[in-house]
Amino acid sequence: MDWFYELPNLTKSDPEIAALIKKEVERWEFGLQLIPSENYASPALLEALGSVLTNKYAEGYPRKRYYSGFEFVDPIETIAIERAKKAFGVPHANVQPYSGSPANMAIYLATCNPGDVIMGLNLPDGGHLTHGWKTSVSGMFYKSVPYHVNENGYIDMEEVRSLAQQHRPRLIWVGATAYTREFDFEAFGKIADDVGAYLVADMSHVTGLILAGVHKSPVDHVHLIMTTTHKTLRGPRGAMILVTKKGLDKDPELADKIDRAVFPGLQGGPHEHQIAATAVALGEALKPEFREHGAQIVKNAKALASSLTDNGLKLVSGGTDNHLILIDLTPFGAGKGIFASEALEAAGIFVNKNTIPNDPSTPFYPSGIRLGTPALTTRGMKEGEMAQIGEWIAAVINETRVYELPEKEQRAEYLKKFRAEIKANSAIGRVKDNVKALCSMFPFYTGRA
Ligand SMILES: *Cc1c(COP(=O)(O)O)cnc(C)c1O
């Protein structure tokens, strides 16, 4: 058994935290993880992440630091940078952003002035908070002009083009957190060039697919790329900003501007344990096996999508091109995502409730379920398992059809009753047993003796 499950020192010094971490390892082991932004970090990567590198203060960049003691840390950060440049085919990489949202803030800081017009996919249509949504600083400091998906669930490129020409944005985002189709980076590139805008691919969700060669890379069409490292890349929580050749052609100082925006503009000392783990993740993604893994993620998503529709569920855009699926629950009524997601959790199946385009309900009580296949694919599951899992998901959701979201004042009481009934529901109990049995056949952490 590995140290990250045994936790020999922590169990002695802080049994309360140790016990909860062990329970969480078991949740990853015996549940079906279908949240599309989550994944299994490898045991090797966890060793880098849990290392003494967390002790080091490293403000600055390799060979340009403020403190001493960089004999080993500088080569680590340099390896991460070089692997990122090689993996994505870019001339410059910054691996220091703490996570995706601060990385996007650094991009604004490097390229925009407060009050500039920016464009991104509308949040309820699948976009990210940091692409100009009103509750994010990106929607407060910049003038946000969102674009949308059409009635078929695809990004409306005509709208993108006309909004860009009308509003002349400084920056356009292409990327999403809940979008099931491939991005047309080339078309976005032409639109951005026509209006002189910076084009940034925020490919956080699909990085693994792009590195595996399953989706086309944005690298020739955008000026900057942001990617989180913890989603399909299977790394630690973190992010990278990549400057493309096209970006340097537009602004030869763009790489320096990005570096200065990350530090000292926005952040202090980088997390070198996280950067070492990012290097490990990139090393894993550069291996030939990763191409097969990426292809399998999409095969699995298509198999799961077919199984869900065969079992009577409606999907936004009717299916998927990537790792992600959005179930539209409006045929059963508005605001039913909470019932579906909690009932699935009771069965050991983890998904998230999510808004769907033109959602008739609210973000906390949305009408959709978002799920995806990256984590199950990492465990080694294939199309056969996906067909089975789709049946189970449909069966569990079917048990929640009778529940209707009441008015605000009655919600707490109603949800309490719902949770008690779900716990006692025998059909859901049977799915839970089946889930556990399936997971036992695909050990990832505790199964390593
Ligand atoms: C996940 C994600 C982010 C933000 O990442 P955090 O690490 O959660 O801050 C930004 N953009 C997109 C498209 C994402 O999917």
Short mmCIF file of C-alpha atoms and ligand atoms in Angstrom, two decimals:
data_model
loop_
_atom_site.label_atom_id
_atom_site.label_comp_id
_atom_site.label_asym_id
_atom_site.label_seq_id
_atom_site.Cartn_x
_atom_site.Cartn_y
_atom_site.Cartn_z
CA MET A 1 0.00 0.00 0.00
CA ASP A 2 1.28 3.46 -0.86
CA TRP A 3 2.18 6.19 1.60
CA PHE A 4 -0.62 8.47 0.46
CA TYR A 5 -3.12 5.92 1.70
CA GLU A 6 -1.16 4.64 4.69
CA LEU A 7 -0.19 8.18 5.82
CA PRO A 8 2.11 6.71 8.48
CA ASN A 9 3.26 10.00 10.02
CA LEU A 10 0.00 11.86 9.81
CA THR A 11 -1.96 8.98 11.32
CA LYS A 12 0.22 9.33 14.42
CA SER A 13 0.33 13.11 14.63
CA ASP A 14 -3.15 14.12 13.43
CA PRO A 15 -5.46 11.10 13.23
CA GLU A 16 -8.52 13.28 12.65
CA ILE A 17 -7.24 14.66 9.32
CA ALA A 18 -5.58 11.34 8.39
CA ALA A 19 -8.85 9.44 8.79
CA LEU A 20 -10.73 11.89 6.57
CA ILE A 21 -8.07 11.71 3.84
CA LYS A 22 -8.24 7.90 3.89
CA LYS A 23 -12.02 8.10 3.53
CA GLU A 24 -11.56 10.41 0.56
CA VAL A 25 -9.13 7.93 -1.06
CA GLU A 26 -11.85 5.28 -0.65
CA ARG A 27 -14.44 7.59 -2.21
CA TRP A 28 -12.18 7.85 -5.27
CA GLU A 29 -11.71 4.10 -5.21
CA PHE A 30 -15.28 2.89 -4.76
CA GLY A 31 -17.32 5.63 -6.45
CA LEU A 32 -17.78 6.52 -10.11
CA GLN A 33 -16.15 9.91 -10.67
CA LEU A 34 -17.95 11.56 -13.56
CA ILE A 35 -17.30 15.23 -12.76
CA PRO A 36 -15.63 16.24 -16.04
CA SER A 37 -13.16 18.69 -14.46
CA GLU A 38 -11.78 16.09 -12.04
CA ASN A 39 -9.30 13.28 -12.58
CA TYR A 40 -6.95 10.83 -10.86
CA ALA A 41 -3.44 12.17 -10.29
CA SER A 42 -0.94 9.33 -10.52
CA PRO A 43 0.81 8.05 -7.37
CA ALA A 44 4.14 9.22 -8.85
CA LEU A 45 2.77 12.70 -9.30
CA LEU A 46 1.41 12.74 -5.74
CA GLU A 47 4.93 12.05 -4.48
CA ALA A 48 6.21 15.19 -6.23
CA LEU A 49 3.23 17.20 -5.01
CA GLY A 50 3.64 16.06 -1.42
CA SER A 51 7.36 16.78 -1.38
CA VAL A 52 9.57 19.24 0.56
CA LEU A 53 9.43 21.59 -2.42
CA THR A 54 6.49 23.19 -0.63
CA ASN A 55 9.04 24.69 1.78
CA LYS A 56 10.77 26.89 -0.78
CA TYR A 57 10.16 30.56 -1.41
CA ALA A 58 10.84 31.22 -5.09
CA GLU A 59 9.69 34.69 -6.10
CA GLY A 60 10.96 35.48 -9.57
CA TYR A 61 11.83 33.09 -12.40
CA PRO A 62 14.65 30.54 -12.93
CA ARG A 63 18.05 32.27 -12.64
CA LYS A 64 16.27 35.54 -11.71
CA ARG A 65 15.33 34.96 -8.05
CA TYR A 66 15.40 37.10 -4.95
CA TYR A 67 16.49 34.46 -2.42
CA SER A 68 19.21 31.81 -2.37
CA GLY A 69 18.98 28.03 -2.53
CA PHE A 70 17.94 27.37 -6.13
CA GLU A 71 20.43 24.67 -7.10
CA PHE A 72 17.61 22.10 -7.45
CA VAL A 73 14.43 24.18 -7.69
CA ASP A 74 15.53 26.15 -10.76
CA PRO A 75 16.14 23.01 -12.85
CA ILE A 76 12.72 21.71 -11.78
CA GLU A 77 10.87 24.82 -12.93
CA THR A 78 12.98 24.91 -16.11
CA ILE A 79 12.06 21.30 -16.91
CA ALA A 80 8.36 22.15 -16.43
CA ILE A 81 8.71 25.12 -18.80
CA GLU A 82 10.62 23.13 -21.43
CA ARG A 83 8.12 20.24 -21.33
CA ALA A 84 5.22 22.70 -21.69
CA LYS A 85 6.87 24.36 -24.71
CA LYS A 86 7.53 20.97 -26.30
CA ALA A 87 4.08 19.51 -25.55
CA PHE A 88 2.14 22.46 -26.97
CA GLY A 89 4.63 23.69 -29.59
CA VAL A 90 4.97 27.23 -28.24
CA PRO A 91 7.96 29.56 -27.79
CA HIS A 92 7.11 30.66 -24.23
CA ALA A 93 5.44 29.12 -21.16
CA ASN A 94 4.73 30.43 -17.68
CA VAL A 95 4.03 27.57 -15.27
CA GLN A 96 3.55 29.64 -12.10
CA PRO A 97 -0.19 30.51 -12.03
CA TYR A 98 -1.76 29.13 -8.85
CA SER A 99 -4.86 28.03 -10.75
CA GLY A 100 -6.97 28.78 -13.82
CA SER A 101 -8.84 31.83 -12.54
CA PRO A 102 -5.73 33.75 -11.42
CA ALA A 103 -4.06 32.80 -14.72
CA ASN A 104 -6.94 34.39 -16.60
CA MET A 105 -6.62 37.51 -14.42
CA ALA A 106 -2.92 37.67 -15.36
CA ILE A 107 -3.92 37.54 -19.03
CA TYR A 108 -6.25 40.52 -18.56
CA LEU A 109 -3.53 42.39 -16.70
CA ALA A 110 -1.03 41.75 -19.49
CA THR A 111 -3.31 42.64 -22.40
CA CYS A 112 -6.19 44.92 -21.32
CA ASN A 113 -6.89 48.16 -19.52
CA PRO A 114 -9.84 48.41 -17.11
CA GLY A 115 -12.99 49.27 -19.06
CA ASP A 116 -11.83 47.56 -22.28
CA VAL A 117 -14.36 45.47 -24.16
CA ILE A 118 -13.88 41.71 -23.87
CA MET A 119 -15.88 38.83 -25.34
CA GLY A 120 -16.45 35.30 -24.08
CA LEU A 121 -19.04 32.53 -24.15
CA ASN A 122 -21.97 33.42 -21.86
CA LEU A 123 -21.80 31.51 -18.56
CA PRO A 124 -25.23 29.81 -18.81
CA ASP A 125 -24.26 28.75 -22.35
CA GLY A 126 -21.20 26.90 -21.02
CA GLY A 127 -18.61 29.68 -20.61
CA HIS A 128 -16.39 30.28 -17.58
CA LEU A 129 -16.96 32.85 -14.83
CA THR A 130 -13.65 34.54 -15.64
CA HIS A 131 -14.68 35.20 -19.26
CA GLY A 132 -16.74 38.25 -18.26
CA TRP A 133 -19.58 37.01 -16.05
CA LYS A 134 -21.07 39.74 -13.86
CA THR A 135 -20.22 38.20 -10.46
CA SER A 136 -16.53 37.78 -11.44
CA VAL A 137 -13.99 40.59 -11.39
CA SER A 138 -13.72 39.98 -15.15
CA GLY A 139 -17.27 41.28 -15.56
CA MET A 140 -16.75 44.17 -13.16
CA PHE A 141 -13.46 45.65 -14.44
CA TYR A 142 -14.03 45.03 -18.16
CA LYS A 143 -16.97 45.67 -20.45
CA SER A 144 -18.23 42.20 -21.19
CA VAL A 145 -20.02 41.35 -24.44
CA PRO A 146 -21.00 37.68 -24.25
CA TYR A 147 -21.70 35.42 -27.21
CA HIS A 148 -24.02 32.43 -27.09
CA VAL A 149 -24.83 28.96 -28.43
CA ASN A 150 -27.59 28.55 -31.02
CA GLU A 151 -30.72 26.44 -30.54
CA ASN A 152 -28.76 23.31 -31.52
CA GLY A 153 -26.23 23.90 -28.73
CA TYR A 154 -23.34 24.95 -31.02
CA ILE A 155 -21.47 28.29 -30.66
CA ASP A 156 -23.17 30.80 -32.96
CA MET A 157 -20.19 31.90 -35.08
CA GLU A 158 -22.31 34.43 -36.99
CA GLU A 159 -23.12 36.13 -33.70
CA VAL A 160 -19.45 36.06 -32.64
CA ARG A 161 -18.49 37.72 -35.92
CA SER A 162 -21.14 40.45 -35.81
CA LEU A 163 -20.60 41.24 -32.09
CA ALA A 164 -16.85 41.47 -32.67
CA GLN A 165 -17.29 43.86 -35.59
CA GLN A 166 -19.79 45.97 -33.70
CA HIS A 167 -17.94 46.17 -30.35
CA ARG A 168 -14.26 45.89 -31.44
CA PRO A 169 -13.15 43.93 -28.35
CA ARG A 170 -9.60 44.10 -27.01
CA LEU A 171 -9.67 40.39 -26.18
CA ILE A 172 -11.78 37.38 -27.17
CA TRP A 173 -11.90 34.14 -25.17
CA VAL A 174 -12.53 30.79 -26.79
CA GLY A 175 -13.05 28.04 -24.25
CA ALA A 176 -15.72 26.65 -21.96
CA THR A 177 -16.56 24.58 -18.93
CA ALA A 178 -19.80 23.07 -20.17
CA TYR A 179 -19.65 22.76 -23.97
CA THR A 180 -19.76 19.42 -25.72
CA ARG A 181 -18.51 20.34 -29.21
CA GLU A 182 -15.11 21.01 -30.75
CA PHE A 183 -14.04 24.67 -31.00
CA ASP A 184 -13.43 26.17 -34.44
CA PHE A 185 -10.21 27.94 -33.43
CA GLU A 186 -9.45 28.82 -37.05
CA ALA A 187 -12.74 30.72 -37.50
CA PHE A 188 -12.20 32.51 -34.18
CA GLY A 189 -8.68 33.41 -35.34
CA LYS A 190 -9.98 35.11 -38.49
CA ILE A 191 -12.60 37.07 -36.55
CA ALA A 192 -10.04 38.25 -33.98
CA ASP A 193 -7.55 39.24 -36.70
CA ASP A 194 -10.24 41.23 -38.55
CA VAL A 195 -10.92 43.39 -35.50
CA GLY A 196 -7.35 43.42 -34.12
CA ALA A 197 -8.30 41.59 -30.90
CA TYR A 198 -6.16 39.30 -28.79
CA LEU A 199 -7.52 35.76 -29.07
CA VAL A 200 -7.01 33.52 -26.06
CA ALA A 201 -7.79 29.80 -26.03
CA ASP A 202 -8.81 28.79 -22.52
CA MET A 203 -8.56 25.09 -23.18
CA SER A 204 -8.58 23.95 -19.55
CA HIS A 205 -11.16 21.24 -20.13
CA VAL A 206 -9.86 19.85 -23.41
CA THR A 207 -6.07 20.12 -22.98
CA GLY A 208 -5.70 16.35 -22.68
CA LEU A 209 -7.65 15.82 -25.90
CA ILE A 210 -5.50 18.37 -27.72
CA LEU A 211 -2.23 16.90 -26.39
CA ALA A 212 -3.43 13.46 -27.44
CA GLY A 213 -4.13 14.77 -30.94
CA VAL A 214 -7.85 13.95 -30.73
CA HIS A 215 -8.90 17.60 -31.09
CA LYS A 216 -7.15 20.20 -33.24
CA SER A 217 -4.69 22.48 -31.44
CA PRO A 218 -5.42 26.22 -31.26
CA VAL A 219 -1.71 27.01 -31.40
CA ASP A 220 -1.61 28.48 -34.94
CA HIS A 221 -4.74 30.60 -34.48
CA VAL A 222 -4.50 32.23 -31.04
CA HIS A 223 -2.09 34.62 -29.33
CA LEU A 224 -2.27 33.05 -25.90
CA ILE A 225 -3.33 29.76 -24.38
CA MET A 226 -4.42 29.23 -20.81
CA THR A 227 -4.88 25.77 -19.46
CA THR A 228 -5.50 24.42 -16.02
CA THR A 229 -3.26 21.49 -15.18
CA HIS A 230 -5.69 19.41 -13.06
CA LYS A 231 -8.41 18.44 -15.57
CA THR A 232 -7.77 16.22 -18.60
CA LEU A 233 -4.03 16.85 -18.15
CA ARG A 234 -4.24 14.87 -14.84
CA GLY A 235 -1.78 17.13 -13.03
CA PRO A 236 -1.87 19.02 -9.73
CA ARG A 237 -4.28 21.93 -9.25
CA GLY A 238 -2.63 24.76 -11.17
CA ALA A 239 -2.43 26.45 -14.55
CA MET A 240 -0.09 27.55 -17.33
CA ILE A 241 -0.06 30.47 -19.72
CA LEU A 242 1.47 29.80 -23.13
CA VAL A 243 2.48 32.46 -25.62
CA THR A 244 2.28 31.35 -29.25
CA LYS A 245 4.41 32.43 -32.20
CA LYS A 246 1.35 34.28 -33.49
CA GLY A 247 1.21 36.09 -30.14
CA LEU A 248 4.85 37.18 -30.36
CA ASP A 249 4.29 38.32 -33.94
CA LYS A 250 1.42 40.54 -32.76
CA ASP A 251 3.36 41.88 -29.78
CA PRO A 252 7.07 40.98 -29.39
CA GLU A 253 6.83 41.90 -25.69
CA LEU A 254 3.88 39.62 -24.97
CA ALA A 255 5.97 36.96 -23.19
CA ASP A 256 7.53 39.56 -20.86
CA LYS A 257 4.14 41.13 -20.25
CA ILE A 258 2.70 37.75 -19.24
CA ASP A 259 5.62 36.98 -16.93
CA ARG A 260 5.38 40.40 -15.28
CA ALA A 261 1.60 40.08 -14.92
CA VAL A 262 1.92 36.73 -13.13
CA PHE A 263 4.78 37.98 -10.91
CA PRO A 264 4.88 40.62 -9.50
CA GLY A 265 1.59 41.82 -11.02
CA LEU A 266 -0.71 39.32 -9.40
CA GLN A 267 1.12 36.66 -7.43
CA GLY A 268 3.94 36.32 -4.94
CA GLY A 269 5.99 33.16 -4.48
CA PRO A 270 5.14 30.32 -6.86
CA HIS A 271 4.24 26.85 -5.54
CA GLU A 272 7.26 24.81 -6.59
CA HIS A 273 5.81 21.50 -5.35
CA GLN A 274 2.89 22.13 -7.68
CA ILE A 275 5.24 23.09 -10.52
CA ALA A 276 7.25 19.88 -10.04
CA ALA A 277 4.00 17.92 -10.23
CA THR A 278 3.06 19.83 -13.39
CA ALA A 279 6.38 18.73 -14.89
CA VAL A 280 5.50 15.12 -13.99
CA ALA A 281 2.04 15.47 -15.57
CA LEU A 282 3.55 16.89 -18.76
CA GLY A 283 6.07 14.04 -18.79
CA GLU A 284 3.18 11.57 -18.59
CA ALA A 285 1.27 13.41 -21.34
CA LEU A 286 4.31 13.33 -23.64
CA LYS A 287 4.39 9.51 -23.54
CA PRO A 288 2.86 7.67 -26.53
CA GLU A 289 0.27 5.95 -24.27
CA PHE A 290 -1.35 9.31 -23.63
CA ARG A 291 -2.55 9.49 -27.24
CA GLU A 292 -4.46 6.28 -26.76
CA HIS A 293 -5.83 7.52 -23.46
CA GLY A 294 -7.14 10.73 -25.10
CA ALA A 295 -8.82 8.81 -27.91
CA GLN A 296 -10.45 6.50 -25.36
CA ILE A 297 -11.86 9.46 -23.37
CA VAL A 298 -13.84 10.54 -26.44
CA LYS A 299 -14.89 6.98 -27.36
CA ASN A 300 -16.13 6.55 -23.80
CA ALA A 301 -18.02 9.86 -23.87
CA LYS A 302 -19.75 8.90 -27.11
CA ALA A 303 -20.64 5.48 -25.70
CA LEU A 304 -21.99 7.01 -22.50
CA ALA A 305 -23.97 9.63 -24.45
CA SER A 306 -25.57 6.92 -26.61
CA SER A 307 -26.44 4.88 -23.57
CA LEU A 308 -28.05 7.88 -21.85
CA THR A 309 -30.17 8.75 -24.91
CA ASP A 310 -31.06 5.08 -25.49
CA ASN A 311 -32.32 5.07 -21.91
CA GLY A 312 -34.60 8.05 -22.47
CA LEU A 313 -32.52 11.09 -21.46
CA LYS A 314 -32.19 14.28 -23.52
CA LEU A 315 -28.72 15.78 -24.11
CA VAL A 316 -27.83 19.40 -24.90
CA SER A 317 -26.72 19.46 -28.58
CA GLY A 318 -27.82 15.82 -28.81
CA GLY A 319 -24.43 14.26 -28.06
CA THR A 320 -20.74 15.06 -27.66
CA ASP A 321 -17.45 15.57 -29.54
CA ASN A 322 -15.32 15.67 -26.42
CA HIS A 323 -15.16 14.30 -22.87
CA LEU A 324 -18.26 16.07 -21.60
CA ILE A 325 -22.01 15.49 -21.65
CA LEU A 326 -24.84 17.80 -20.56
CA ILE A 327 -28.13 16.15 -19.66
CA ASP A 328 -31.13 18.41 -20.20
CA LEU A 329 -33.67 17.57 -17.49
CA THR A 330 -36.33 20.06 -18.62
CA PRO A 331 -38.52 17.27 -20.11
CA PHE A 332 -39.09 16.31 -16.43
CA GLY A 333 -39.54 19.93 -15.27
CA ALA A 334 -37.40 22.98 -14.43
CA GLY A 335 -34.73 23.09 -11.70
CA LYS A 336 -34.40 19.31 -11.29
CA GLY A 337 -30.59 19.13 -11.36
CA ILE A 338 -30.36 19.07 -7.59
CA PHE A 339 -32.56 15.96 -7.26
CA ALA A 340 -30.66 14.10 -9.97
CA SER A 341 -27.22 15.01 -8.63
CA GLU A 342 -28.05 14.13 -5.02
CA ALA A 343 -29.73 10.85 -5.95
CA LEU A 344 -26.74 9.90 -8.09
CA GLU A 345 -24.39 10.72 -5.19
CA ALA A 346 -26.44 8.39 -2.99
CA ALA A 347 -25.70 5.68 -5.57
CA GLY A 348 -21.95 6.44 -5.52
CA ILE A 349 -22.05 8.28 -8.86
CA PHE A 350 -20.55 11.78 -8.75
CA VAL A 351 -21.70 14.39 -11.29
CA ASN A 352 -22.53 18.05 -10.98
CA LYS A 353 -25.73 19.98 -11.43
CA ASN A 354 -25.30 22.62 -14.09
CA THR A 355 -27.25 25.23 -15.99
CA ILE A 356 -28.18 24.45 -19.58
CA PRO A 357 -28.54 27.05 -22.36
CA ASN A 358 -31.70 29.11 -21.74
CA ASP A 359 -32.14 27.43 -18.38
CA PRO A 360 -35.65 28.13 -17.05
CA SER A 361 -34.30 27.90 -13.46
CA THR A 362 -31.38 29.42 -11.49
CA PRO A 363 -27.65 28.50 -11.15
CA PHE A 364 -28.17 27.00 -7.69
CA TYR A 365 -31.22 25.03 -8.84
CA PRO A 366 -30.30 24.44 -12.48
CA SER A 367 -32.03 22.14 -14.95
CA GLY A 368 -29.05 20.13 -16.14
CA ILE A 369 -26.46 17.58 -15.15
CA ARG A 370 -22.86 17.85 -16.36
CA LEU A 371 -20.76 14.71 -16.51
CA GLY A 372 -17.74 13.36 -18.34
CA THR A 373 -15.41 10.45 -18.88
CA PRO A 374 -11.78 11.56 -18.17
CA ALA A 375 -11.51 10.06 -14.68
CA LEU A 376 -13.18 6.73 -15.52
CA THR A 377 -10.94 6.45 -18.58
CA THR A 378 -7.87 6.95 -16.39
CA ARG A 379 -9.10 3.97 -14.33
CA GLY A 380 -9.15 1.85 -17.49
CA MET A 381 -12.88 1.66 -18.14
CA LYS A 382 -14.07 1.32 -21.75
CA GLU A 383 -17.24 1.43 -23.88
CA GLY A 384 -18.78 -1.68 -22.27
CA GLU A 385 -18.64 -0.12 -18.81
CA MET A 386 -20.00 3.18 -20.19
CA ALA A 387 -23.09 1.45 -21.62
CA GLN A 388 -23.76 -0.08 -18.20
CA ILE A 389 -23.14 3.18 -16.32
CA GLY A 390 -25.52 5.05 -18.65
CA GLU A 391 -28.29 2.60 -17.73
CA TRP A 392 -27.64 3.09 -14.03
CA ILE A 393 -27.65 6.89 -14.34
CA ALA A 394 -30.95 6.82 -16.23
CA ALA A 395 -32.46 4.45 -13.65
CA VAL A 396 -31.45 6.71 -10.74
CA ILE A 397 -32.71 9.87 -12.46
CA ASN A 398 -35.97 8.07 -13.15
CA GLU A 399 -36.43 7.65 -9.38
CA THR A 400 -36.30 11.46 -8.97
CA ARG A 401 -38.95 12.32 -11.55
CA VAL A 402 -41.72 12.66 -8.98
CA TYR A 403 -39.91 15.43 -7.07
CA GLU A 404 -40.78 19.05 -7.95
CA LEU A 405 -38.84 22.07 -6.71
CA PRO A 406 -41.22 23.97 -4.37
CA GLU A 407 -41.30 27.73 -3.65
CA LYS A 408 -38.32 29.16 -1.75
CA GLU A 409 -39.86 29.02 1.74
CA GLN A 410 -40.65 25.31 1.49
CA ARG A 411 -37.39 24.19 -0.09
CA ALA A 412 -35.37 23.29 3.03
CA GLU A 413 -38.13 21.10 4.45
CA TYR A 414 -38.83 19.47 1.07
CA LEU A 415 -35.17 18.67 0.41
CA LYS A 416 -34.87 17.08 3.86
CA LYS A 417 -37.77 14.76 3.08
CA PHE A 418 -36.34 14.06 -0.40
CA ARG A 419 -32.94 13.09 1.06
CA ALA A 420 -34.50 10.69 3.55
CA GLU A 421 -36.55 9.02 0.82
CA ILE A 422 -33.57 8.71 -1.51
CA LYS A 423 -31.55 7.05 1.23
CA ALA A 424 -34.28 4.44 1.70
CA ASN A 425 -34.92 3.92 -2.03
CA SER A 426 -34.19 0.28 -2.89
CA ALA A 427 -33.66 0.83 -6.65
CA ILE A 428 -30.95 3.38 -5.85
CA GLY A 429 -29.51 1.02 -3.24
CA ARG A 430 -29.17 -1.70 -5.87
CA VAL A 431 -27.31 0.69 -8.21
CA LYS A 432 -25.00 1.61 -5.34
CA ASP A 433 -24.06 -2.07 -4.81
CA ASN A 434 -23.43 -2.50 -8.54
CA VAL A 435 -21.28 0.64 -8.64
CA LYS A 436 -19.10 -0.64 -5.83
CA ALA A 437 -18.70 -4.04 -7.49
CA LEU A 438 -17.68 -2.43 -10.80
CA CYS A 439 -15.19 -0.10 -9.10
CA SER A 440 -13.55 -3.03 -7.31
CA MET A 441 -12.64 -4.39 -10.74
CA PHE A 442 -10.76 -1.16 -11.63
CA PRO A 443 -8.54 -0.40 -8.63
CA PHE A 444 -6.49 2.78 -8.81
CA TYR A 445 -5.18 3.79 -5.38
CA THR A 446 -5.94 1.27 -2.66
CA GLY A 447 -5.60 -1.66 -5.02
CA ARG A 448 -1.85 -1.11 -5.25
CA ALA A 449 -0.33 -3.53 -2.79
C1 LIG B 1 -11.57 25.18 -14.75
C2 LIG B 1 -11.56 26.34 -15.64
C3 LIG B 1 -11.02 27.58 -15.23
C4 LIG B 1 -10.61 27.91 -13.83
O1 LIG B 1 -9.79 27.11 -13.16
P1 LIG B 1 -9.66 27.14 -11.56
O2 LIG B 1 -8.42 26.37 -11.37
O3 LIG B 1 -10.89 26.52 -11.03
O4 LIG B 1 -9.53 28.56 -11.14
C5 LIG B 1 -10.98 28.59 -16.17
N1 LIG B 1 -11.45 28.41 -17.40
C6 LIG B 1 -11.99 27.25 -17.81
C7 LIG B 1 -12.50 27.13 -19.21
C8 LIG B 1 -12.06 26.19 -16.95
O5 LIG B 1 -12.62 25.05 -17.37
#
